[in-house]
Amino acid sequence: MCLLQKPYDLINATEYLAAHCPEADMHAVVIGTHANAVAVRALCRQRRIPLTEVADPDLYAYCAAYLNTKPHWPRPLILFIKAALLPLAYLYWFLAFARLAWTVRGQHFDLVVLDAWRTKCLYAAAMPRGASLVLTDGGFSTLHYGLCAAFERGGAIALIRTALIRQKPLMPALLRRLAIRRATDATPFFTCYRDQISSDCRYPVLSNSYANCRSLLGEKMVRQSVMILGIPLLKHIDVYIARALDAQEAAGLPRDVTAIEYRFHPTDRNRAKLDAAYGRMVERGVRERGLRFSYPEYSLEVDFLEQEQIPAIIVAYPSSSIRWIEEVLGSSVQIVPMVER
């Protein structure tokens, strides 16, 4: 069974099964109703992967996603609403756990593939005993939360504990303990950041080189163009444009802002679907600067696998997508790195 909330989760689960359990039957559990979960469900149906849909137990994150589409609201009002949500969201974790435990009481799987995000850990904690866990990367949070160092220090138990403590607001302590108890010293960590863990680590760490993606990618045509991978709310967009124009010049292309494609962050896509006014706001900001723009259909990784051409130059902040591009596309694509401040 694979616990999924976004397309990147499906990629990592597929990579693990292809490399280590090629004969296994995959069953997807898709958590939530947000845009990323909708994309995962569409991909599972497209690939004929059996799936089960469950509600998102993180009430605070669900409501905060809507509040984040209202940057024009007074900040004190937004902070007040978020603070008022916390007690209700805390109780909702326990209700969600009870509902999940009842739902999965008859389910039996040999293997559960997940990253250490709290919603997935809650599901794993609610499952009947017997299944072994495999931990994967949840994205750039692997580095942001220091999960490689945590795994090297104390294996999967330390990794889950570190991840759940650093994800705010905190999941209730009792539920965190139940999730941590599902891991053992034998629980492996399947990661594309294998180079961040020493070779003599005493816990089982497996390298994810995206071999399955490379085999699916085939020979893609690289077009001489520049793509900016944006940050939500157009953060640093003018700095990105300046770097993109410099990259055009360095590649022997005309300095032409109209030839640059701005790819919205998936968060922008999700917020635009929640609130059309938010979408109009960010699109207007891109148009005013003369850029073309696009939204991810699924995710950068899946979209690149499915489209016929990919840009030769990508201007982007550090992310799991950049690591995927480096592993899968190698030198065929130039990455112009940006540091988010």
mmCIF file of C-alpha atoms in Angstrom:
data_model
loop_
_atom_site.group_PDB
_atom_site.id
_atom_site.type_symbol
_atom_site.label_atom_id
_atom_site.label_comp_id
_atom_site.label_asym_id
_atom_site.label_seq_id
_atom_site.Cartn_x
_atom_site.Cartn_y
_atom_site.Cartn_z
ATOM 1 C CA MET A 1 0.000 0.000 0.000
ATOM 2 C CA CYS A 2 1.237 3.500 -0.851
ATOM 3 C CA LEU A 3 0.039 6.585 1.037
ATOM 4 C CA LEU A 4 -0.176 9.505 -1.379
ATOM 5 C CA GLN A 5 -1.081 13.189 -1.305
ATOM 6 C CA LYS A 6 0.765 14.587 -4.322
ATOM 7 C CA PRO A 7 2.201 13.302 -7.631
ATOM 8 C CA TYR A 8 5.752 13.287 -6.237
ATOM 9 C CA ASP A 9 4.612 10.680 -3.697
ATOM 10 C CA LEU A 10 3.407 8.454 -6.528
ATOM 11 C CA ILE A 11 6.726 8.841 -8.369
ATOM 12 C CA ASN A 12 8.730 7.816 -5.297
ATOM 13 C CA ALA A 13 6.452 4.886 -4.497
ATOM 14 C CA THR A 14 6.628 3.666 -8.091
ATOM 15 C CA GLU A 15 10.423 3.983 -8.079
ATOM 16 C CA TYR A 16 10.711 1.925 -4.889
ATOM 17 C CA LEU A 17 8.415 -0.839 -6.107
ATOM 18 C CA ALA A 18 10.103 -0.995 -9.519
ATOM 19 C CA ALA A 19 13.542 -1.298 -7.907
ATOM 20 C CA HIS A 20 12.794 -3.536 -4.909
ATOM 21 C CA CYS A 21 9.363 -5.175 -5.283
ATOM 22 C CA PRO A 22 8.673 -5.491 -9.024
ATOM 23 C CA GLU A 23 6.147 -8.298 -8.489
ATOM 24 C CA ALA A 24 4.140 -6.459 -5.838
ATOM 25 C CA ASP A 25 0.560 -5.347 -6.431
ATOM 26 C CA MET A 26 0.250 -1.653 -5.678
ATOM 27 C CA HIS A 27 -2.751 -0.182 -3.872
ATOM 28 C CA ALA A 28 -2.894 3.604 -3.483
ATOM 29 C CA VAL A 29 -4.508 5.419 -0.575
ATOM 30 C CA VAL A 30 -5.056 9.027 -1.632
ATOM 31 C CA ILE A 31 -5.487 11.471 1.240
ATOM 32 C CA GLY A 32 -7.540 14.644 0.870
ATOM 33 C CA THR A 33 -9.542 16.511 -1.766
ATOM 34 C CA HIS A 34 -7.119 19.347 -2.590
ATOM 35 C CA ALA A 35 -5.710 19.881 -6.088
ATOM 36 C CA ASN A 36 -2.641 17.688 -5.541
ATOM 37 C CA ALA A 37 -4.811 14.799 -4.348
ATOM 38 C CA VAL A 38 -7.110 15.256 -7.347
ATOM 39 C CA ALA A 39 -4.047 15.030 -9.609
ATOM 40 C CA VAL A 40 -2.896 11.827 -7.876
ATOM 41 C CA ARG A 41 -6.326 10.241 -8.265
ATOM 42 C CA ALA A 42 -6.318 11.089 -11.974
ATOM 43 C CA LEU A 43 -2.862 9.556 -12.401
ATOM 44 C CA CYS A 44 -3.844 6.397 -10.530
ATOM 45 C CA ARG A 45 -6.924 5.931 -12.698
ATOM 46 C CA GLN A 46 -4.894 6.637 -15.817
ATOM 47 C CA ARG A 47 -2.382 3.963 -14.784
ATOM 48 C CA ARG A 48 -5.093 1.564 -13.547
ATOM 49 C CA ILE A 49 -3.776 1.558 -9.982
ATOM 50 C CA PRO A 50 -6.440 0.489 -7.456
ATOM 51 C CA LEU A 51 -7.086 3.311 -5.007
ATOM 52 C CA THR A 52 -8.925 4.204 -1.844
ATOM 53 C CA GLU A 53 -9.854 7.817 -1.078
ATOM 54 C CA VAL A 54 -9.774 9.073 2.523
ATOM 55 C CA ALA A 55 -10.424 12.485 4.076
ATOM 56 C CA ASP A 56 -7.568 14.780 5.077
ATOM 57 C CA PRO A 57 -7.228 14.606 8.886
ATOM 58 C CA ASP A 58 -5.350 17.934 9.050
ATOM 59 C CA LEU A 59 -8.221 20.384 9.519
ATOM 60 C CA TYR A 60 -5.872 23.285 10.265
ATOM 61 C CA ALA A 61 -3.911 22.872 7.017
ATOM 62 C CA TYR A 62 -7.144 22.488 5.044
ATOM 63 C CA CYS A 63 -8.552 25.771 6.393
ATOM 64 C CA ALA A 64 -5.217 27.607 6.286
ATOM 65 C CA ALA A 65 -4.919 26.811 2.570
ATOM 66 C CA TYR A 66 -8.084 28.814 1.971
ATOM 67 C CA LEU A 67 -6.986 31.682 4.244
ATOM 68 C CA ASN A 68 -3.699 31.903 2.341
ATOM 69 C CA THR A 69 -5.657 32.830 -0.791
ATOM 70 C CA LYS A 70 -6.684 36.074 0.974
ATOM 71 C CA PRO A 71 -3.489 38.176 1.105
ATOM 72 C CA HIS A 72 -5.658 41.312 0.948
ATOM 73 C CA TRP A 73 -7.386 40.444 4.249
ATOM 74 C CA PRO A 74 -5.986 42.208 7.347
ATOM 75 C CA ARG A 75 -3.174 40.113 8.743
ATOM 76 C CA PRO A 76 -4.424 40.384 12.361
ATOM 77 C CA LEU A 77 -7.766 38.919 11.230
ATOM 78 C CA ILE A 78 -6.077 35.960 9.496
ATOM 79 C CA LEU A 79 -3.876 35.308 12.548
ATOM 80 C CA PHE A 80 -6.927 35.457 14.823
ATOM 81 C CA ILE A 81 -8.828 32.930 12.689
ATOM 82 C CA LYS A 82 -5.836 30.588 12.579
ATOM 83 C CA ALA A 83 -5.392 30.803 16.344
ATOM 84 C CA ALA A 84 -9.089 30.055 16.889
ATOM 85 C CA LEU A 85 -8.779 27.020 14.608
ATOM 86 C CA LEU A 86 -6.021 25.367 16.644
ATOM 87 C CA PRO A 87 -8.118 23.842 19.481
ATOM 88 C CA LEU A 88 -10.722 22.544 17.030
ATOM 89 C CA ALA A 89 -8.032 21.144 14.743
ATOM 90 C CA TYR A 90 -6.370 19.439 17.725
ATOM 91 C CA LEU A 91 -9.585 17.596 18.595
ATOM 92 C CA TYR A 92 -10.180 16.770 14.943
ATOM 93 C CA TRP A 93 -6.919 14.769 14.858
ATOM 94 C CA PHE A 94 -8.396 12.320 17.372
ATOM 95 C CA LEU A 95 -11.705 12.089 15.521
ATOM 96 C CA ALA A 96 -9.836 11.447 12.281
ATOM 97 C CA PHE A 97 -7.681 8.784 13.957
ATOM 98 C CA ALA A 98 -10.761 6.975 15.286
ATOM 99 C CA ARG A 99 -12.430 7.098 11.885
ATOM 100 C CA LEU A 100 -9.298 5.827 10.133
ATOM 101 C CA ALA A 101 -8.827 3.012 12.664
ATOM 102 C CA TRP A 102 -12.409 1.888 12.043
ATOM 103 C CA THR A 103 -12.027 2.163 8.257
ATOM 104 C CA VAL A 104 -8.789 0.161 8.017
ATOM 105 C CA ARG A 105 -9.536 -2.449 10.692
ATOM 106 C CA GLY A 106 -9.947 -5.185 8.090
ATOM 107 C CA GLN A 107 -7.158 -4.118 5.738
ATOM 108 C CA HIS A 108 -3.989 -6.175 5.586
ATOM 109 C CA PHE A 109 -0.921 -5.201 3.586
ATOM 110 C CA ASP A 110 2.599 -6.584 3.634
ATOM 111 C CA LEU A 111 4.233 -3.207 2.959
ATOM 112 C CA VAL A 112 3.300 0.437 3.486
ATOM 113 C CA VAL A 113 5.243 3.064 1.499
ATOM 114 C CA LEU A 114 5.023 6.628 2.833
ATOM 115 C CA ASP A 115 6.970 9.741 3.684
ATOM 116 C CA ALA A 116 7.013 11.129 7.202
ATOM 117 C CA TRP A 117 4.308 13.738 6.735
ATOM 118 C CA ARG A 118 1.868 13.873 9.648
ATOM 119 C CA THR A 119 -1.272 12.938 7.706
ATOM 120 C CA LYS A 120 0.369 9.802 6.335
ATOM 121 C CA CYS A 121 1.902 8.939 9.697
ATOM 122 C CA LEU A 122 -1.551 9.169 11.278
ATOM 123 C CA TYR A 123 -2.885 6.688 8.728
ATOM 124 C CA ALA A 124 0.033 4.325 9.397
ATOM 125 C CA ALA A 125 -0.556 4.612 13.149
ATOM 126 C CA ALA A 126 -4.230 3.658 12.689
ATOM 127 C CA MET A 127 -3.460 0.540 10.644
ATOM 128 C CA PRO A 128 -3.561 -2.979 12.100
ATOM 129 C CA ARG A 129 -0.174 -4.365 13.054
ATOM 130 C CA GLY A 130 1.709 -6.545 10.631
ATOM 131 C CA ALA A 131 2.757 -4.373 7.710
ATOM 132 C CA SER A 132 6.369 -3.242 7.319
ATOM 133 C CA LEU A 133 7.082 0.416 6.561
ATOM 134 C CA VAL A 134 9.284 1.956 3.875
ATOM 135 C CA LEU A 135 10.053 5.662 4.237
ATOM 136 C CA THR A 136 10.559 7.865 1.174
ATOM 137 C CA ASP A 137 11.328 11.530 0.600
ATOM 138 C CA GLY A 138 8.406 13.899 0.952
ATOM 139 C CA GLY A 139 10.166 16.518 -1.137
ATOM 140 C CA PHE A 140 12.698 19.178 -0.217
ATOM 141 C CA SER A 141 11.489 18.838 3.388
ATOM 142 C CA THR A 142 13.953 15.940 3.634
ATOM 143 C CA LEU A 143 16.733 18.533 3.699
ATOM 144 C CA HIS A 144 14.721 21.368 5.254
ATOM 145 C CA TYR A 145 13.859 19.272 8.334
ATOM 146 C CA GLY A 146 17.274 17.579 8.520
ATOM 147 C CA LEU A 147 15.830 14.104 8.013
ATOM 148 C CA CYS A 148 18.989 12.578 6.542
ATOM 149 C CA ALA A 149 20.951 13.494 9.673
ATOM 150 C CA ALA A 150 18.096 12.228 11.846
ATOM 151 C CA PHE A 151 18.049 8.878 10.029
ATOM 152 C CA GLU A 152 21.800 8.489 10.335
ATOM 153 C CA ARG A 153 21.540 9.264 14.035
ATOM 154 C CA GLY A 154 18.642 6.986 14.948
ATOM 155 C CA GLY A 155 17.130 5.316 11.891
ATOM 156 C CA ALA A 156 13.474 5.511 10.877
ATOM 157 C CA ILE A 157 12.333 6.097 14.469
ATOM 158 C CA ALA A 158 14.432 9.266 14.736
ATOM 159 C CA LEU A 159 13.436 10.365 11.238
ATOM 160 C CA ILE A 160 9.698 10.189 11.970
ATOM 161 C CA ARG A 161 10.122 11.808 15.387
ATOM 162 C CA THR A 162 12.138 14.677 13.896
ATOM 163 C CA ALA A 163 9.706 15.214 11.030
ATOM 164 C CA LEU A 164 6.622 15.270 13.256
ATOM 165 C CA ILE A 165 8.202 17.646 15.775
ATOM 166 C CA ARG A 166 9.256 20.102 13.050
ATOM 167 C CA GLN A 167 5.912 20.171 11.235
ATOM 168 C CA LYS A 168 3.816 22.973 12.667
ATOM 169 C CA PRO A 169 1.285 23.107 14.181
ATOM 170 C CA LEU A 170 2.135 19.964 16.079
ATOM 171 C CA MET A 171 0.168 16.785 15.756
ATOM 172 C CA PRO A 172 -1.042 15.675 19.246
ATOM 173 C CA ALA A 173 1.749 14.029 21.247
ATOM 174 C CA LEU A 174 -0.153 10.760 21.793
ATOM 175 C CA LEU A 175 -0.722 10.321 18.069
ATOM 176 C CA ARG A 176 2.912 11.195 17.344
ATOM 177 C CA ARG A 177 4.023 8.413 19.712
ATOM 178 C CA LEU A 178 1.679 5.906 18.058
ATOM 179 C CA ALA A 179 3.088 6.812 14.628
ATOM 180 C CA ILE A 180 6.709 6.589 15.786
ATOM 181 C CA ARG A 181 6.075 3.124 17.289
ATOM 182 C CA ARG A 182 5.203 1.757 13.850
ATOM 183 C CA ALA A 183 8.824 2.127 12.730
ATOM 184 C CA THR A 184 11.730 -0.136 13.691
ATOM 185 C CA ASP A 185 15.492 -0.084 13.257
ATOM 186 C CA ALA A 186 14.950 -2.287 10.190
ATOM 187 C CA THR A 187 12.650 0.237 8.453
ATOM 188 C CA PRO A 188 14.514 1.400 5.313
ATOM 189 C CA PHE A 189 14.799 4.966 4.006
ATOM 190 C CA PHE A 190 14.510 5.235 0.198
ATOM 191 C CA THR A 191 15.945 8.623 -0.715
ATOM 192 C CA CYS A 192 17.376 10.613 -3.596
ATOM 193 C CA TYR A 193 19.589 12.366 -1.023
ATOM 194 C CA ARG A 194 21.714 9.281 -0.372
ATOM 195 C CA ASP A 195 24.812 11.473 -0.673
ATOM 196 C CA GLN A 196 23.731 13.286 2.519
ATOM 197 C CA ILE A 197 24.104 10.088 4.566
ATOM 198 C CA SER A 198 27.480 8.494 5.288
ATOM 199 C CA SER A 199 28.323 5.200 3.621
ATOM 200 C CA ASP A 200 28.824 3.478 6.991
ATOM 201 C CA CYS A 201 25.346 4.314 8.312
ATOM 202 C CA ARG A 202 24.163 1.352 10.394
ATOM 203 C CA TYR A 203 20.521 1.760 9.367
ATOM 204 C CA PRO A 204 19.154 0.554 5.998
ATOM 205 C CA VAL A 205 19.302 3.412 3.498
ATOM 206 C CA LEU A 206 18.436 2.833 -0.175
ATOM 207 C CA SER A 207 19.355 5.142 -3.035
ATOM 208 C CA ASN A 208 16.626 6.503 -5.294
ATOM 209 C CA SER A 209 18.250 7.345 -8.625
ATOM 210 C CA TYR A 210 14.892 7.596 -10.458
ATOM 211 C CA ALA A 211 15.877 4.755 -12.770
ATOM 212 C CA ASN A 212 12.236 4.078 -13.645
ATOM 213 C CA CYS A 213 11.699 7.731 -14.610
ATOM 214 C CA ARG A 214 14.814 7.692 -16.771
ATOM 215 C CA SER A 215 13.542 4.650 -18.621
ATOM 216 C CA LEU A 216 10.153 6.324 -19.151
ATOM 217 C CA LEU A 217 11.618 9.642 -20.207
ATOM 218 C CA GLY A 218 13.305 8.323 -23.307
ATOM 219 C CA GLU A 219 14.797 10.833 -25.724
ATOM 220 C CA LYS A 220 13.048 14.113 -25.048
ATOM 221 C CA MET A 221 13.534 17.052 -27.381
ATOM 222 C CA VAL A 222 15.189 19.988 -25.607
ATOM 223 C CA ARG A 223 13.977 23.359 -26.889
ATOM 224 C CA GLN A 224 16.130 26.472 -26.585
ATOM 225 C CA SER A 225 13.957 28.327 -24.116
ATOM 226 C CA VAL A 226 13.944 29.463 -20.500
ATOM 227 C CA MET A 227 11.444 28.470 -17.828
ATOM 228 C CA ILE A 228 11.116 30.065 -14.391
ATOM 229 C CA LEU A 229 9.813 27.837 -11.615
ATOM 230 C CA GLY A 230 7.954 30.351 -9.491
ATOM 231 C CA ILE A 231 7.442 30.739 -5.763
ATOM 232 C CA PRO A 232 3.903 31.320 -4.450
ATOM 233 C CA LEU A 233 2.568 34.889 -4.625
ATOM 234 C CA LEU A 234 5.194 35.831 -7.266
ATOM 235 C CA LYS A 235 7.899 36.046 -4.606
ATOM 236 C CA HIS A 236 11.234 37.281 -6.057
ATOM 237 C CA ILE A 237 9.737 37.307 -9.561
ATOM 238 C CA ASP A 238 11.716 40.375 -10.706
ATOM 239 C CA VAL A 239 14.992 38.847 -9.529
ATOM 240 C CA TYR A 240 14.064 35.641 -11.362
ATOM 241 C CA ILE A 241 13.335 37.542 -14.561
ATOM 242 C CA ALA A 242 16.730 39.274 -14.391
ATOM 243 C CA ARG A 243 18.476 35.916 -13.988
ATOM 244 C CA ALA A 244 16.433 34.417 -16.821
ATOM 245 C CA LEU A 245 17.409 37.284 -19.167
ATOM 246 C CA ASP A 246 21.070 36.804 -18.229
ATOM 247 C CA ALA A 247 20.711 33.080 -18.915
ATOM 248 C CA GLN A 248 19.256 33.838 -22.367
ATOM 249 C CA GLU A 249 22.229 36.043 -23.176
ATOM 250 C CA ALA A 250 24.742 33.493 -21.894
ATOM 251 C CA ALA A 251 23.131 30.831 -24.094
ATOM 252 C CA GLY A 252 23.345 33.035 -27.184
ATOM 253 C CA LEU A 253 19.622 33.758 -27.233
ATOM 254 C CA PRO A 254 18.073 37.236 -27.601
ATOM 255 C CA ARG A 255 17.229 38.968 -24.323
ATOM 256 C CA ASP A 256 13.478 38.709 -24.681
ATOM 257 C CA VAL A 257 11.166 38.651 -21.685
ATOM 258 C CA THR A 258 8.252 37.523 -23.858
ATOM 259 C CA ALA A 259 10.149 34.308 -24.661
ATOM 260 C CA ILE A 260 10.382 33.347 -20.972
ATOM 261 C CA GLU A 261 7.758 31.002 -19.538
ATOM 262 C CA TYR A 262 6.752 31.485 -15.914
ATOM 263 C CA ARG A 263 5.509 28.242 -14.444
ATOM 264 C CA PHE A 264 3.333 28.785 -11.429
ATOM 265 C CA HIS A 265 4.135 26.884 -8.269
ATOM 266 C CA PRO A 266 1.624 24.089 -7.513
ATOM 267 C CA THR A 267 0.587 26.082 -4.436
ATOM 268 C CA ASP A 268 -0.501 28.938 -6.718
ATOM 269 C CA ARG A 269 -2.489 26.479 -8.797
ATOM 270 C CA ASN A 270 -4.147 25.052 -5.713
ATOM 271 C CA ARG A 271 -5.000 28.496 -4.339
ATOM 272 C CA ALA A 272 -6.341 29.648 -7.701
ATOM 273 C CA LYS A 273 -8.709 26.684 -7.722
ATOM 274 C CA LEU A 274 -9.883 27.586 -4.229
ATOM 275 C CA ASP A 275 -10.308 31.277 -5.056
ATOM 276 C CA ALA A 276 -10.617 32.595 -8.625
ATOM 277 C CA ALA A 277 -9.701 36.116 -7.447
ATOM 278 C CA TYR A 278 -6.318 34.809 -6.282
ATOM 279 C CA GLY A 279 -5.695 33.295 -9.721
ATOM 280 C CA ARG A 280 -6.567 36.557 -11.463
ATOM 281 C CA MET A 281 -4.222 38.452 -9.136
ATOM 282 C CA VAL A 282 -1.126 36.319 -9.771
ATOM 283 C CA GLU A 283 -1.830 35.998 -13.494
ATOM 284 C CA ARG A 284 -2.111 39.776 -13.785
ATOM 285 C CA GLY A 285 1.258 40.165 -12.058
ATOM 286 C CA VAL A 286 2.897 37.883 -14.634
ATOM 287 C CA ARG A 287 1.181 39.501 -17.628
ATOM 288 C CA GLU A 288 2.214 42.987 -16.489
ATOM 289 C CA ARG A 289 5.833 41.876 -16.729
ATOM 290 C CA GLY A 290 5.379 40.516 -20.254
ATOM 291 C CA LEU A 291 5.920 36.837 -19.439
ATOM 292 C CA ARG A 292 4.054 33.839 -20.722
ATOM 293 C CA PHE A 293 2.785 31.567 -17.970
ATOM 294 C CA SER A 294 1.567 28.032 -17.369
ATOM 295 C CA TYR A 295 0.158 26.031 -14.485
ATOM 296 C CA PRO A 296 1.342 22.502 -13.653
ATOM 297 C CA GLU A 297 -1.192 19.930 -14.796
ATOM 298 C CA TYR A 298 0.041 17.323 -12.323
ATOM 299 C CA SER A 299 3.537 18.237 -11.138
ATOM 300 C CA LEU A 300 6.779 19.275 -12.822
ATOM 301 C CA GLU A 301 8.067 15.701 -12.807
ATOM 302 C CA VAL A 302 4.937 14.087 -14.228
ATOM 303 C CA ASP A 303 4.367 16.888 -16.739
ATOM 304 C CA PHE A 304 7.949 16.575 -18.018
ATOM 305 C CA LEU A 305 7.486 12.815 -18.390
ATOM 306 C CA GLU A 306 4.345 13.321 -20.491
ATOM 307 C CA GLN A 307 5.205 16.313 -22.697
ATOM 308 C CA GLU A 308 7.277 16.051 -25.862
ATOM 309 C CA GLN A 309 9.677 18.953 -25.247
ATOM 310 C CA ILE A 310 11.462 20.326 -22.210
ATOM 311 C CA PRO A 311 13.174 23.734 -21.771
ATOM 312 C CA ALA A 312 16.943 23.916 -22.028
ATOM 313 C CA ILE A 313 17.289 26.380 -19.123
ATOM 314 C CA ILE A 314 15.370 26.353 -15.837
ATOM 315 C CA VAL A 315 15.621 29.144 -13.266
ATOM 316 C CA ALA A 316 14.490 27.787 -9.910
ATOM 317 C CA TYR A 317 14.811 27.776 -6.141
ATOM 318 C CA PRO A 318 16.141 24.597 -4.459
ATOM 319 C CA SER A 319 13.453 21.909 -4.445
ATOM 320 C CA SER A 320 12.834 18.201 -4.911
ATOM 321 C CA SER A 321 11.944 18.956 -8.538
ATOM 322 C CA ILE A 322 15.443 20.299 -9.156
ATOM 323 C CA ARG A 323 16.977 17.179 -7.649
ATOM 324 C CA TRP A 324 14.747 15.077 -9.924
ATOM 325 C CA ILE A 325 15.834 17.075 -12.993
ATOM 326 C CA GLU A 326 19.501 16.652 -12.066
ATOM 327 C CA GLU A 327 19.105 12.886 -11.635
ATOM 328 C CA VAL A 328 16.870 12.208 -14.641
ATOM 329 C CA LEU A 329 17.853 14.799 -17.256
ATOM 330 C CA GLY A 330 21.475 15.373 -16.270
ATOM 331 C CA SER A 331 23.445 17.802 -18.421
ATOM 332 C CA SER A 332 20.756 18.093 -21.117
ATOM 333 C CA VAL A 333 19.106 20.823 -19.014
ATOM 334 C CA GLN A 334 20.877 23.772 -17.383
ATOM 335 C CA ILE A 335 19.660 24.773 -13.933
ATOM 336 C CA VAL A 336 20.152 28.369 -12.808
ATOM 337 C CA PRO A 337 19.799 28.103 -9.029
ATOM 338 C CA MET A 338 18.170 30.765 -6.907
ATOM 339 C CA VAL A 339 18.233 30.969 -3.115
ATOM 340 C CA GLU A 340 14.937 31.882 -1.446
ATOM 341 C CA ARG A 341 15.372 34.588 1.197
#
